[in-house]
Coordinates of C-alpha atoms in Angstrom, one line a residue:
Chain V
X10 CA 187.6 80.9 -104.1
X11 CA 188.5 82.3 -100.4
X12 CA 191.8 83.7 -102.2
X13 CA 189.9 85.6 -104.6
X14 CA 187.6 87.2 -102.1
X15 CA 190.7 88.1 -100.0
X16 CA 192.3 89.7 -103.1
X17 CA 188.9 91.6 -103.8
X18 CA 188.9 92.9 -100.1
X19 CA 192.7 94.0 -100.3
X20 CA 191.8 95.8 -103.4
X21 CA 189.3 97.9 -102.0
X22 CA 191.4 98.7 -98.9
X23 CA 194.3 99.9 -100.8
X24 CA 194.1 99.8 -104.6
X25 CA 197.8 100.0 -105.1
X26 CA 198.8 96.6 -103.8
X27 CA 196.7 94.2 -106.0
X28 CA 196.1 96.1 -109.2
X29 CA 193.5 95.0 -112.0
X30 CA 191.4 92.4 -110.0
X31 CA 188.0 92.1 -111.6
X32 CA 185.3 91.1 -109.1
X33 CA 183.0 89.4 -111.6
X34 CA 185.7 87.1 -112.9
X35 CA 185.5 85.2 -109.4
X36 CA 183.3 82.0 -109.6
X37 CA 181.0 80.3 -106.8
X38 CA 182.6 77.0 -106.5
X39 CA 180.8 75.9 -103.4
X40 CA 177.2 73.7 -103.4
X41 CA 174.4 74.4 -105.7
X42 CA 171.7 76.4 -104.5
X43 CA 169.3 73.4 -104.3
X44 CA 171.5 71.2 -102.3
X45 CA 171.9 74.4 -99.8
X46 CA 168.2 74.3 -99.8
X47 CA 167.9 70.4 -98.9
X48 CA 170.5 70.5 -96.6
X49 CA 168.7 73.3 -94.5
X50 CA 165.4 71.5 -94.6
X51 CA 167.2 68.2 -93.6
X52 CA 168.7 70.2 -90.7
X53 CA 165.2 71.5 -89.5
X54 CA 163.7 68.3 -89.7
X55 CA 166.7 67.1 -87.4
X56 CA 166.0 70.2 -85.0
X57 CA 162.6 69.2 -84.9
X58 CA 162.9 65.5 -84.1
X59 CA 165.8 66.5 -81.7
X60 CA 163.0 69.4 -79.7
X61 CA 160.7 66.4 -79.6
X62 CA 163.2 64.1 -78.0
X63 CA 164.2 67.1 -75.7
X64 CA 160.3 67.5 -74.8
X65 CA 160.2 63.7 -74.2
X66 CA 162.7 63.7 -71.6
X67 CA 161.2 66.9 -70.1
X68 CA 157.9 65.2 -69.9
X69 CA 159.4 62.2 -68.3
X70 CA 160.7 64.7 -65.4
X71 CA 157.1 66.6 -65.3
X72 CA 155.6 62.9 -64.8
X73 CA 157.8 62.0 -61.7
X74 CA 157.6 65.3 -60.3
X75 CA 153.5 64.7 -60.4
X76 CA 154.0 61.2 -58.7
X77 CA 156.3 62.5 -56.0
X78 CA 154.3 63.1 -52.6
X79 CA 154.8 66.2 -50.4
X80 CA 155.2 65.9 -46.7
X81 CA 152.7 65.7 -44.2
X82 CA 149.5 64.1 -43.1
X83 CA 147.6 62.3 -45.6
X84 CA 144.9 64.6 -46.3
X85 CA 147.7 67.1 -47.1
X86 CA 149.4 64.7 -49.3
X87 CA 146.1 64.0 -51.2
X88 CA 145.2 67.5 -51.4
X89 CA 148.3 68.4 -52.9
X90 CA 147.9 65.5 -55.5
X91 CA 144.6 66.6 -56.4
X92 CA 146.1 70.2 -57.0
X93 CA 148.5 68.9 -59.4
X94 CA 146.0 66.7 -61.0
X95 CA 143.9 70.1 -61.7
X96 CA 147.0 71.7 -62.5
X97 CA 147.5 69.1 -65.4
X98 CA 144.0 70.3 -66.8
X99 CA 144.7 73.8 -66.3
X100 CA 148.0 74.1 -68.0
X101 CA 146.8 71.5 -70.9
X102 CA 149.5 69.1 -69.8
X103 CA 148.1 66.5 -72.1
X104 CA 147.9 69.0 -75.1
X105 CA 151.4 69.9 -74.9
X106 CA 152.5 66.1 -74.5
X107 CA 150.4 65.1 -77.6
X108 CA 152.2 68.0 -79.3
X109 CA 155.3 66.0 -79.2
X110 CA 153.8 63.7 -81.9
X111 CA 152.9 66.7 -83.9
X112 CA 156.3 67.8 -83.8
X113 CA 157.6 64.4 -85.1
X114 CA 154.7 64.6 -88.0
X115 CA 156.6 67.7 -88.9
X116 CA 159.9 66.4 -89.2
X117 CA 158.8 63.5 -91.3
X118 CA 157.0 66.1 -93.3
X119 CA 160.1 68.0 -93.8
X120 CA 162.2 64.8 -94.3
X121 CA 159.8 63.7 -96.9
X122 CA 159.8 67.2 -98.7
X123 CA 163.4 67.2 -98.6
X124 CA 163.6 64.0 -100.0
X125 CA 161.2 65.1 -102.7
X126 CA 163.3 68.0 -103.6
X127 CA 166.5 66.2 -103.7
X128 CA 165.5 63.7 -105.9
X129 CA 163.7 66.1 -108.3
X130 CA 167.5 67.4 -109.1
X131 CA 168.6 63.9 -110.0
X132 CA 165.9 61.7 -111.4
X133 CA 162.1 63.4 -111.9
X134 CA 160.7 59.5 -112.1
X135 CA 161.9 58.6 -108.5
X136 CA 161.1 62.1 -107.3
X137 CA 157.4 61.7 -108.2
X138 CA 157.3 58.4 -106.4
X139 CA 158.3 60.1 -103.1
X140 CA 156.4 63.3 -104.0
X141 CA 153.2 61.5 -104.4
X142 CA 153.4 59.6 -101.3
X143 CA 154.5 62.8 -99.1
X144 CA 151.4 64.5 -100.7
X145 CA 149.0 61.7 -99.9
X146 CA 150.3 61.8 -96.3
X147 CA 149.8 65.7 -96.1
X148 CA 146.4 65.4 -97.7
X149 CA 145.4 62.8 -95.4
X150 CA 146.6 64.4 -92.1
X151 CA 144.9 67.9 -93.4
X152 CA 141.3 66.0 -94.2
X153 CA 141.6 63.9 -91.0
X154 CA 142.3 67.4 -88.9
X155 CA 139.0 68.8 -90.2
X156 CA 137.0 65.7 -90.0
X157 CA 138.1 65.4 -86.4
X158 CA 136.8 68.9 -85.2
X159 CA 133.7 67.2 -83.7
X160 CA 134.5 66.0 -80.0
X161 CA 133.3 62.4 -80.6
X162 CA 135.4 61.7 -84.0
X163 CA 138.0 59.2 -83.3
X164 CA 140.6 60.8 -85.5
X165 CA 141.7 63.6 -83.3
X166 CA 145.0 65.4 -83.9
X167 CA 146.6 68.5 -81.7
X168 CA 145.4 70.7 -84.4
X169 CA 141.9 69.7 -84.7
X170 CA 141.7 70.1 -80.9
X171 CA 142.9 73.7 -81.2
X172 CA 140.4 74.3 -83.9
X173 CA 137.6 73.1 -81.8
X174 CA 138.8 75.2 -78.9
X175 CA 139.3 78.5 -81.0
X176 CA 135.8 77.8 -82.8
X177 CA 134.3 77.3 -78.9
X178 CA 135.7 80.6 -78.1
X179 CA 134.6 82.4 -81.1
X180 CA 131.3 81.1 -80.9
X181 CA 130.8 82.1 -77.3
X182 CA 132.6 85.4 -77.6
X183 CA 130.8 88.6 -78.8
X184 CA 133.8 91.0 -79.7
X185 CA 134.0 92.6 -83.1
X186 CA 136.7 90.2 -84.2
X187 CA 134.9 87.4 -83.3
X188 CA 132.0 88.4 -85.0
X189 CA 133.8 89.3 -88.2
X190 CA 135.8 85.8 -87.7
X191 CA 132.5 84.1 -87.5
X192 CA 131.1 85.8 -90.3
X193 CA 134.1 85.0 -92.6
X194 CA 134.0 81.3 -91.5
X195 CA 130.1 81.0 -91.7
X196 CA 130.6 80.7 -95.3
X197 CA 133.5 78.7 -95.4
X198 CA 131.9 76.2 -93.1
X199 CA 128.9 76.1 -95.0
X200 CA 130.9 75.2 -98.0
X201 CA 133.0 72.5 -96.1
X202 CA 129.8 71.1 -94.5
X203 CA 128.1 70.7 -98.0
X204 CA 131.4 69.3 -99.5
X205 CA 131.5 66.4 -96.2
X206 CA 127.7 65.8 -96.7
X207 CA 127.9 65.3 -100.5
X208 CA 131.1 63.1 -100.1
X209 CA 129.1 60.9 -97.3
X210 CA 126.1 60.5 -99.9
X211 CA 128.5 59.5 -102.5
X212 CA 130.4 57.0 -100.2
X213 CA 127.1 55.9 -99.1
X214 CA 125.6 55.3 -102.3
X215 CA 128.9 53.7 -103.5
X216 CA 128.8 51.4 -100.8
X217 CA 125.1 50.2 -101.2
X218 CA 125.9 50.0 -105.0
X219 CA 128.5 47.7 -104.1
X220 CA 126.8 45.8 -101.3
X221 CA 123.1 45.4 -102.7
X222 CA 123.0 46.5 -106.3
X223 CA 119.4 48.1 -107.1
X224 CA 118.9 49.2 -103.5
X225 CA 119.4 52.9 -102.1
X226 CA 120.8 53.1 -98.6
X227 CA 120.3 56.4 -96.9
X228 CA 123.3 58.0 -94.8
X229 CA 122.4 58.1 -90.9
X230 CA 121.4 61.5 -89.8
X231 CA 124.4 63.2 -87.7
X232 CA 123.6 63.7 -83.7
X233 CA 124.5 66.7 -82.4
X234 CA 125.9 65.9 -79.0
X235 CA 125.2 68.8 -76.3
X236 CA 128.1 69.4 -73.9
X237 CA 127.1 70.6 -70.4
X238 CA 127.7 74.4 -69.8
X239 CA 130.2 75.2 -67.1
X240 CA 128.8 77.5 -64.6
X241 CA 130.8 80.4 -63.6
X242 CA 132.1 80.1 -59.7
X243 CA 130.3 82.9 -57.2
X244 CA 132.6 84.6 -54.8
X245 CA 131.2 85.8 -51.7
X246 CA 132.3 87.7 -48.8
X247 CA 132.0 86.6 -45.2
X248 CA 133.6 89.4 -43.6
X249 CA 135.9 88.4 -40.6
X250 CA 134.8 84.6 -40.4
X251 CA 137.8 82.4 -41.4
X252 CA 137.4 79.2 -43.0
X253 CA 140.1 77.3 -45.0
X254 CA 138.7 77.7 -48.1
X255 CA 141.8 76.2 -50.2
X256 CA 141.5 73.1 -47.8
X257 CA 138.0 73.1 -48.5
X258 CA 137.8 73.2 -52.2
X259 CA 140.8 70.6 -52.3
X260 CA 138.4 68.4 -50.2
X261 CA 135.7 69.0 -52.7
X262 CA 137.7 68.7 -55.7
X263 CA 138.9 65.6 -54.4
X264 CA 135.3 64.3 -54.1
X265 CA 134.2 65.4 -57.3
X266 CA 137.5 63.5 -58.9
X267 CA 136.5 60.3 -57.3
X268 CA 132.9 60.4 -58.2
X269 CA 133.9 61.0 -61.8
X270 CA 136.8 58.5 -61.9
X271 CA 135.8 55.2 -59.8
X272 CA 133.1 52.7 -60.6
X273 CA 133.5 50.8 -57.3
X274 CA 130.3 51.2 -55.2
X275 CA 131.7 51.4 -51.8
X276 CA 134.4 54.1 -53.1
X277 CA 131.4 56.3 -54.2
X278 CA 129.6 55.3 -50.9
X279 CA 132.9 56.7 -49.0
X280 CA 132.9 60.1 -51.2
X281 CA 129.4 60.6 -50.9
X282 CA 129.5 60.3 -46.9
X283 CA 132.2 62.6 -47.2
X284 CA 130.3 65.2 -49.3
X285 CA 127.4 64.8 -46.9
X286 CA 129.6 65.7 -44.0
X287 CA 131.1 68.7 -45.8
X288 CA 129.3 71.9 -45.8
X289 CA 128.8 73.2 -49.5
X290 CA 129.7 76.9 -49.4
X291 CA 128.6 79.1 -52.4
X292 CA 132.5 79.5 -53.3
X293 CA 132.6 75.6 -53.7
X294 CA 129.0 74.7 -54.3
X295 CA 129.5 74.3 -58.4
X296 CA 132.6 72.1 -58.2
X297 CA 130.4 69.1 -57.3
X298 CA 128.1 68.1 -60.3
X299 CA 124.6 67.0 -59.4
X300 CA 124.6 64.8 -62.4
X301 CA 127.1 62.8 -61.8
X302 CA 125.5 62.0 -58.0
X303 CA 122.3 61.5 -59.9
X304 CA 123.6 58.9 -62.1
X305 CA 125.1 57.2 -59.1
X306 CA 121.9 57.4 -57.1
X307 CA 119.7 56.0 -60.1
X308 CA 122.2 53.4 -60.1
X309 CA 121.0 52.3 -56.9
X310 CA 117.6 52.2 -58.1
X311 CA 115.7 49.6 -60.5
X312 CA 111.8 49.7 -61.5
X313 CA 111.0 52.2 -58.7
X314 CA 112.5 50.3 -56.1
X315 CA 116.0 50.3 -54.4
X316 CA 118.0 47.4 -55.3
X317 CA 118.4 44.8 -52.5
X318 CA 121.5 45.6 -50.1
X319 CA 122.1 49.2 -51.7
X320 CA 119.4 51.2 -49.5
X321 CA 122.5 52.3 -47.6
X322 CA 124.2 53.5 -50.6
X323 CA 120.8 55.1 -52.0
X324 CA 120.7 57.0 -48.6
X325 CA 124.1 58.5 -48.4
X326 CA 123.9 59.2 -52.3
X327 CA 120.8 61.1 -51.7
X328 CA 121.6 63.0 -49.1
X329 CA 124.8 64.2 -50.8
X330 CA 122.5 64.9 -54.1
X331 CA 120.4 66.9 -51.9
X332 CA 123.0 69.0 -50.2
X333 CA 124.2 70.1 -53.7
X334 CA 120.9 70.4 -55.3
X335 CA 119.6 72.5 -52.5
X336 CA 122.8 74.7 -52.4
X337 CA 122.7 75.2 -56.1
X338 CA 119.1 75.8 -56.2
X339 CA 119.4 78.3 -53.7
X340 CA 122.1 80.2 -55.7
X341 CA 120.6 79.9 -59.0
X342 CA 116.8 79.0 -58.8
X343 CA 116.3 79.9 -62.1
X344 CA 119.0 77.7 -63.8
X345 CA 117.2 75.2 -66.5
X346 CA 119.6 72.4 -66.5
X347 CA 119.1 72.1 -62.6
X348 CA 115.4 72.5 -63.0
X349 CA 115.4 69.7 -65.7
X350 CA 117.4 67.4 -63.7
X351 CA 115.2 68.1 -60.7
X352 CA 111.9 66.8 -62.3
X353 CA 113.8 63.9 -64.0
X354 CA 114.9 62.9 -60.3
X355 CA 111.7 63.8 -58.9
X356 CA 110.2 61.1 -60.7
X357 CA 112.1 58.5 -59.5
X358 CA 112.0 59.4 -55.6
X359 CA 108.4 59.7 -55.9
X360 CA 108.2 56.0 -56.6
X361 CA 110.9 54.8 -54.3
X362 CA 109.4 56.8 -51.2
X363 CA 106.5 54.8 -51.6
X364 CA 108.3 51.3 -51.8
X365 CA 110.8 52.1 -48.9
X366 CA 109.5 50.4 -45.8
X367 CA 111.5 52.2 -43.3
X368 CA 112.8 55.8 -43.1
X369 CA 115.3 56.8 -45.6
X370 CA 116.6 60.2 -45.0
X371 CA 118.1 60.1 -48.5
X372 CA 115.1 59.8 -50.3
X373 CA 113.0 62.1 -48.2
X374 CA 115.1 64.6 -48.2
X375 CA 115.8 64.4 -52.1
X376 CA 111.5 64.7 -51.9
X377 CA 111.7 67.9 -50.4
X378 CA 114.6 69.5 -52.3
X379 CA 113.0 68.6 -55.6
X380 CA 109.7 70.1 -54.7
X381 CA 109.0 73.2 -57.0
X382 CA 108.4 76.5 -55.0
X383 CA 105.0 77.8 -55.5
X384 CA 103.4 81.0 -54.2
X385 CA 101.0 80.2 -51.1
X386 CA 99.6 76.7 -50.7
X387 CA 101.2 74.0 -48.4
X388 CA 104.7 72.9 -48.2
X389 CA 104.2 69.2 -48.1
X390 CA 106.4 66.0 -47.9
X391 CA 107.6 66.6 -44.4
X392 CA 105.7 63.6 -43.3
X393 CA 108.5 61.5 -44.4
X394 CA 110.3 63.0 -41.3
X395 CA 107.3 62.3 -38.8
X396 CA 109.0 59.0 -38.2
X397 CA 112.5 59.8 -37.9
X398 CA 114.4 57.2 -36.2
X399 CA 116.5 57.8 -32.5
X400 CA 119.9 57.6 -33.0
X401 CA 120.4 59.1 -36.5
X402 CA 123.9 59.9 -37.1
X403 CA 125.2 63.1 -36.5
X404 CA 126.2 63.7 -40.1
X405 CA 122.8 62.8 -41.5
X406 CA 121.4 65.6 -38.7
X407 CA 123.7 68.3 -40.0
X408 CA 122.7 67.8 -43.8
X409 CA 119.1 67.3 -43.0
X410 CA 119.4 70.6 -41.1
X411 CA 121.1 72.3 -44.1
X412 CA 118.9 71.2 -46.6
X413 CA 116.0 72.0 -44.6
X414 CA 117.0 75.5 -44.0
X415 CA 118.0 76.2 -47.6
X416 CA 114.7 74.5 -48.8
X417 CA 112.7 76.8 -46.5
X418 CA 114.7 79.8 -47.7
X419 CA 113.9 79.0 -51.5
X420 CA 110.4 78.9 -50.6
X421 CA 110.1 82.0 -48.8
X422 CA 112.1 83.8 -51.3
X423 CA 109.1 83.7 -53.9
X424 CA 106.3 84.4 -51.3
X425 CA 104.7 87.7 -51.7
X426 CA 104.3 89.7 -48.1
X427 CA 101.8 88.6 -45.6
X428 CA 101.3 85.2 -47.4
X429 CA 100.5 82.4 -45.0
X430 CA 102.9 79.4 -45.7
X431 CA 102.1 76.3 -44.0
X432 CA 105.2 74.0 -42.9
X433 CA 103.3 70.6 -42.3
X434 CA 104.9 68.0 -40.0
X435 CA 107.8 70.3 -39.0
X436 CA 107.4 69.6 -35.4
X437 CA 108.1 66.0 -35.4
X438 CA 110.9 66.7 -37.7
X439 CA 112.7 69.0 -35.0
X440 CA 111.8 66.6 -32.3
X441 CA 113.6 63.9 -34.1
X442 CA 116.3 65.4 -34.5
X443 CA 116.8 66.2 -30.7
X444 CA 115.6 62.8 -29.9
X445 CA 119.1 61.5 -29.5
X446 CA 119.7 64.3 -26.9
X447 CA 122.6 66.3 -28.7
X448 CA 122.4 69.8 -29.1
X449 CA 121.5 69.9 -33.0
X450 CA 118.2 71.6 -32.5
X451 CA 119.5 74.5 -30.5
X452 CA 121.8 74.8 -33.3
X453 CA 119.4 74.7 -35.8
X454 CA 117.5 77.4 -34.0
X455 CA 120.8 79.6 -33.4
X456 CA 121.0 79.0 -37.2
X457 CA 117.8 80.1 -38.2
X458 CA 117.7 83.1 -35.9
X459 CA 120.9 84.5 -37.0
X460 CA 120.2 83.6 -40.8
X461 CA 117.2 85.1 -41.2
X462 CA 117.8 89.1 -40.5
X463 CA 115.6 92.0 -39.3
X464 CA 112.0 91.9 -40.6
X465 CA 109.7 91.0 -37.8
X466 CA 107.6 88.3 -39.7
X467 CA 110.8 86.4 -40.3
X468 CA 111.2 86.6 -36.5
X469 CA 108.1 85.4 -35.9
X470 CA 108.8 82.4 -37.9
X471 CA 111.6 81.6 -36.1
X472 CA 110.0 81.3 -33.0
X473 CA 106.9 79.1 -34.8
X474 CA 109.7 77.2 -36.6
X475 CA 110.7 74.8 -33.6
X476 CA 107.1 74.5 -32.1
X477 CA 105.1 71.9 -33.3
X478 CA 102.9 70.9 -34.7
X479 CA 102.2 73.4 -37.7
X480 CA 104.2 76.3 -38.7
X481 CA 102.2 79.3 -40.2
X482 CA 104.2 82.6 -41.1
Chain Z
X37 CA 118.4 87.9 -51.9
X38 CA 122.3 88.4 -51.5
X39 CA 122.0 89.6 -48.2
X40 CA 119.9 86.7 -47.0
X41 CA 122.1 84.3 -48.7
X42 CA 125.2 85.8 -47.1
X43 CA 123.5 85.6 -43.6
X44 CA 122.4 82.1 -44.2
X45 CA 125.8 80.7 -45.3
X46 CA 127.7 82.7 -42.6
X47 CA 125.2 81.1 -40.0
X48 CA 126.1 77.6 -41.5
X49 CA 129.6 78.4 -41.0
X50 CA 129.3 79.7 -37.5
X51 CA 127.1 77.1 -35.9
X52 CA 127.5 73.7 -38.0
X53 CA 131.0 73.9 -39.1
X54 CA 132.2 73.2 -35.4
X55 CA 130.0 70.1 -35.4
X56 CA 131.6 68.4 -38.2
X57 CA 133.5 65.1 -37.7
X58 CA 137.1 64.4 -38.8
X59 CA 136.6 60.7 -39.0
X60 CA 135.0 60.5 -42.2
X61 CA 137.6 62.8 -43.8
X62 CA 140.4 60.2 -42.8
X63 CA 138.5 57.4 -44.1
X64 CA 137.5 59.0 -47.1
X65 CA 141.4 60.2 -47.7
X66 CA 142.4 56.6 -47.0
X67 CA 140.2 55.1 -49.9
X68 CA 141.1 58.3 -52.2
X69 CA 144.8 57.3 -51.8
X70 CA 144.3 53.8 -52.9
X71 CA 142.4 55.2 -55.6
X72 CA 144.5 58.0 -56.8
X73 CA 147.8 55.7 -56.8
X74 CA 146.3 53.1 -59.1
X75 CA 145.0 56.0 -61.3
X76 CA 148.4 57.8 -61.4
X77 CA 150.6 54.7 -61.5
X78 CA 148.4 53.9 -64.6
X79 CA 148.8 57.4 -66.1
X80 CA 152.6 57.7 -65.7
X81 CA 153.0 54.2 -67.0
X82 CA 151.1 55.4 -70.1
X83 CA 152.7 58.6 -70.7
X84 CA 156.2 56.7 -70.2
X85 CA 155.7 54.3 -72.8
X86 CA 154.6 57.3 -75.2
X87 CA 157.7 59.0 -74.2
X88 CA 159.9 55.9 -75.1
X89 CA 158.3 55.4 -78.0
X90 CA 158.9 59.1 -79.1
X91 CA 162.8 58.5 -78.3
X92 CA 162.8 55.5 -80.1
X93 CA 161.4 57.0 -83.0
X94 CA 163.8 60.1 -83.2
X95 CA 166.7 58.1 -82.7
X96 CA 165.7 56.1 -85.9
X97 CA 164.8 59.3 -87.6
X98 CA 168.4 60.4 -86.7
X99 CA 169.9 57.3 -87.9
X100 CA 168.1 57.6 -91.1
X101 CA 169.2 61.5 -91.7
X102 CA 172.5 60.9 -90.9
X103 CA 173.3 57.4 -92.7
X104 CA 170.6 56.4 -95.1
X105 CA 170.1 59.7 -96.9
X106 CA 173.4 60.1 -98.7
X107 CA 173.3 63.6 -99.8
X108 CA 176.7 65.2 -100.7
X109 CA 178.2 67.4 -97.9
X110 CA 180.4 70.6 -98.3

């Protein structure tokens, strides 16, 4: 064969050397085309599985790198670890690792297809057996992928996650492309949902017919699970004042992760205490979820009372929750989910504050934050501070001061000019803050005077703010 | 609103920031270290098992492709 081609080439170059060679007389003596196809598919399957093995080895290296600590103090090590953990989420590490399994599935599909094709050339009966199994596998996989598009379906595959992500993106986007895709997929989705509904009904009837002949069973109604909306982070420009934002963000992310991950009440207490001590600036206010803190706080309560021995936990978690809610309500006062959450917690804190015999800053401050601001009238609930104990820790005072300032600001922002806003029992509260002899009150005064700009009524409020017993603006 | 917020948070930063204590941070990070180590070791062990399973599967598949499937070669 090769010799024949050589003859043709030489003939093409120089006619005189090898005359009278007929190219059509040269016959193909290599493998038949089916075998070439089969071999190509087999090599494709081999290459896919080798690529999966390559990714698995790389994955081992990536995980080892994730486990490695950076040098430096413990806070730096932990912040570095938290950033790497956030990076895993941000860069879809788990999705990439899950795609290794998809590659293996693809390799198996290629292998099954190749085997069917090869056996088809030898014996069709045997080929049908392999082909039917392959088709069954492919069809099942396709159905499982489509069925697993809802988040809570257990048969998740990487393609179903991809479809879900794409559909969410298209649903929330309003570009022309997204609109056209929405329009086109609406009919398809309708057909699919009708098909699934009919299938479920038929399966239900079949099951009921098999289990209880003569009785009709209704299929349960699907429950739509609402996923919480993710708020966009806000950015603020503070000018020349410098703060270690990256460190702050890492701290808050560490707290957030720990509150999400752990179920140990002492660990939750420690995280909440650190959250109380951390100032929640607008840039980082949305990282901590008030829902998680609220669930931990409500975990300390039972039938309108604090669990025995959980008062300290309820206090600290309550203060952390008050800080987070307060700052988020300052930034987005009209946010519906925050308002709903506030209402539901308020119901519990009202009953708890009546049952707690001693001063409880966490419950008291929550009662203040959770009051819905109204125009005019009295700003009540300050009475919880009239018996503020001596020697309240500095962390608690800082938290209380911040939350009080933010709450007053929230109330003031909806008042029309010349409205008299009465802040009851503010005097004992301020007295209580200075009871320990530290300089928190002057700090508070300075903070207030610098945070309420020029209008004269505000300045007047600043002077009366720290003077007992009642403040009128 | 933005002006008020701006000055309000800048005041928090200026006056309350210096009063914060670092003891709580140290305590927190000690506990965080313990918890995160437990989580990470568990996570790494699971992933390592997945990768090992993948490698074993691939080796078996290559063996099948190489030896069991007797397709004529040219």
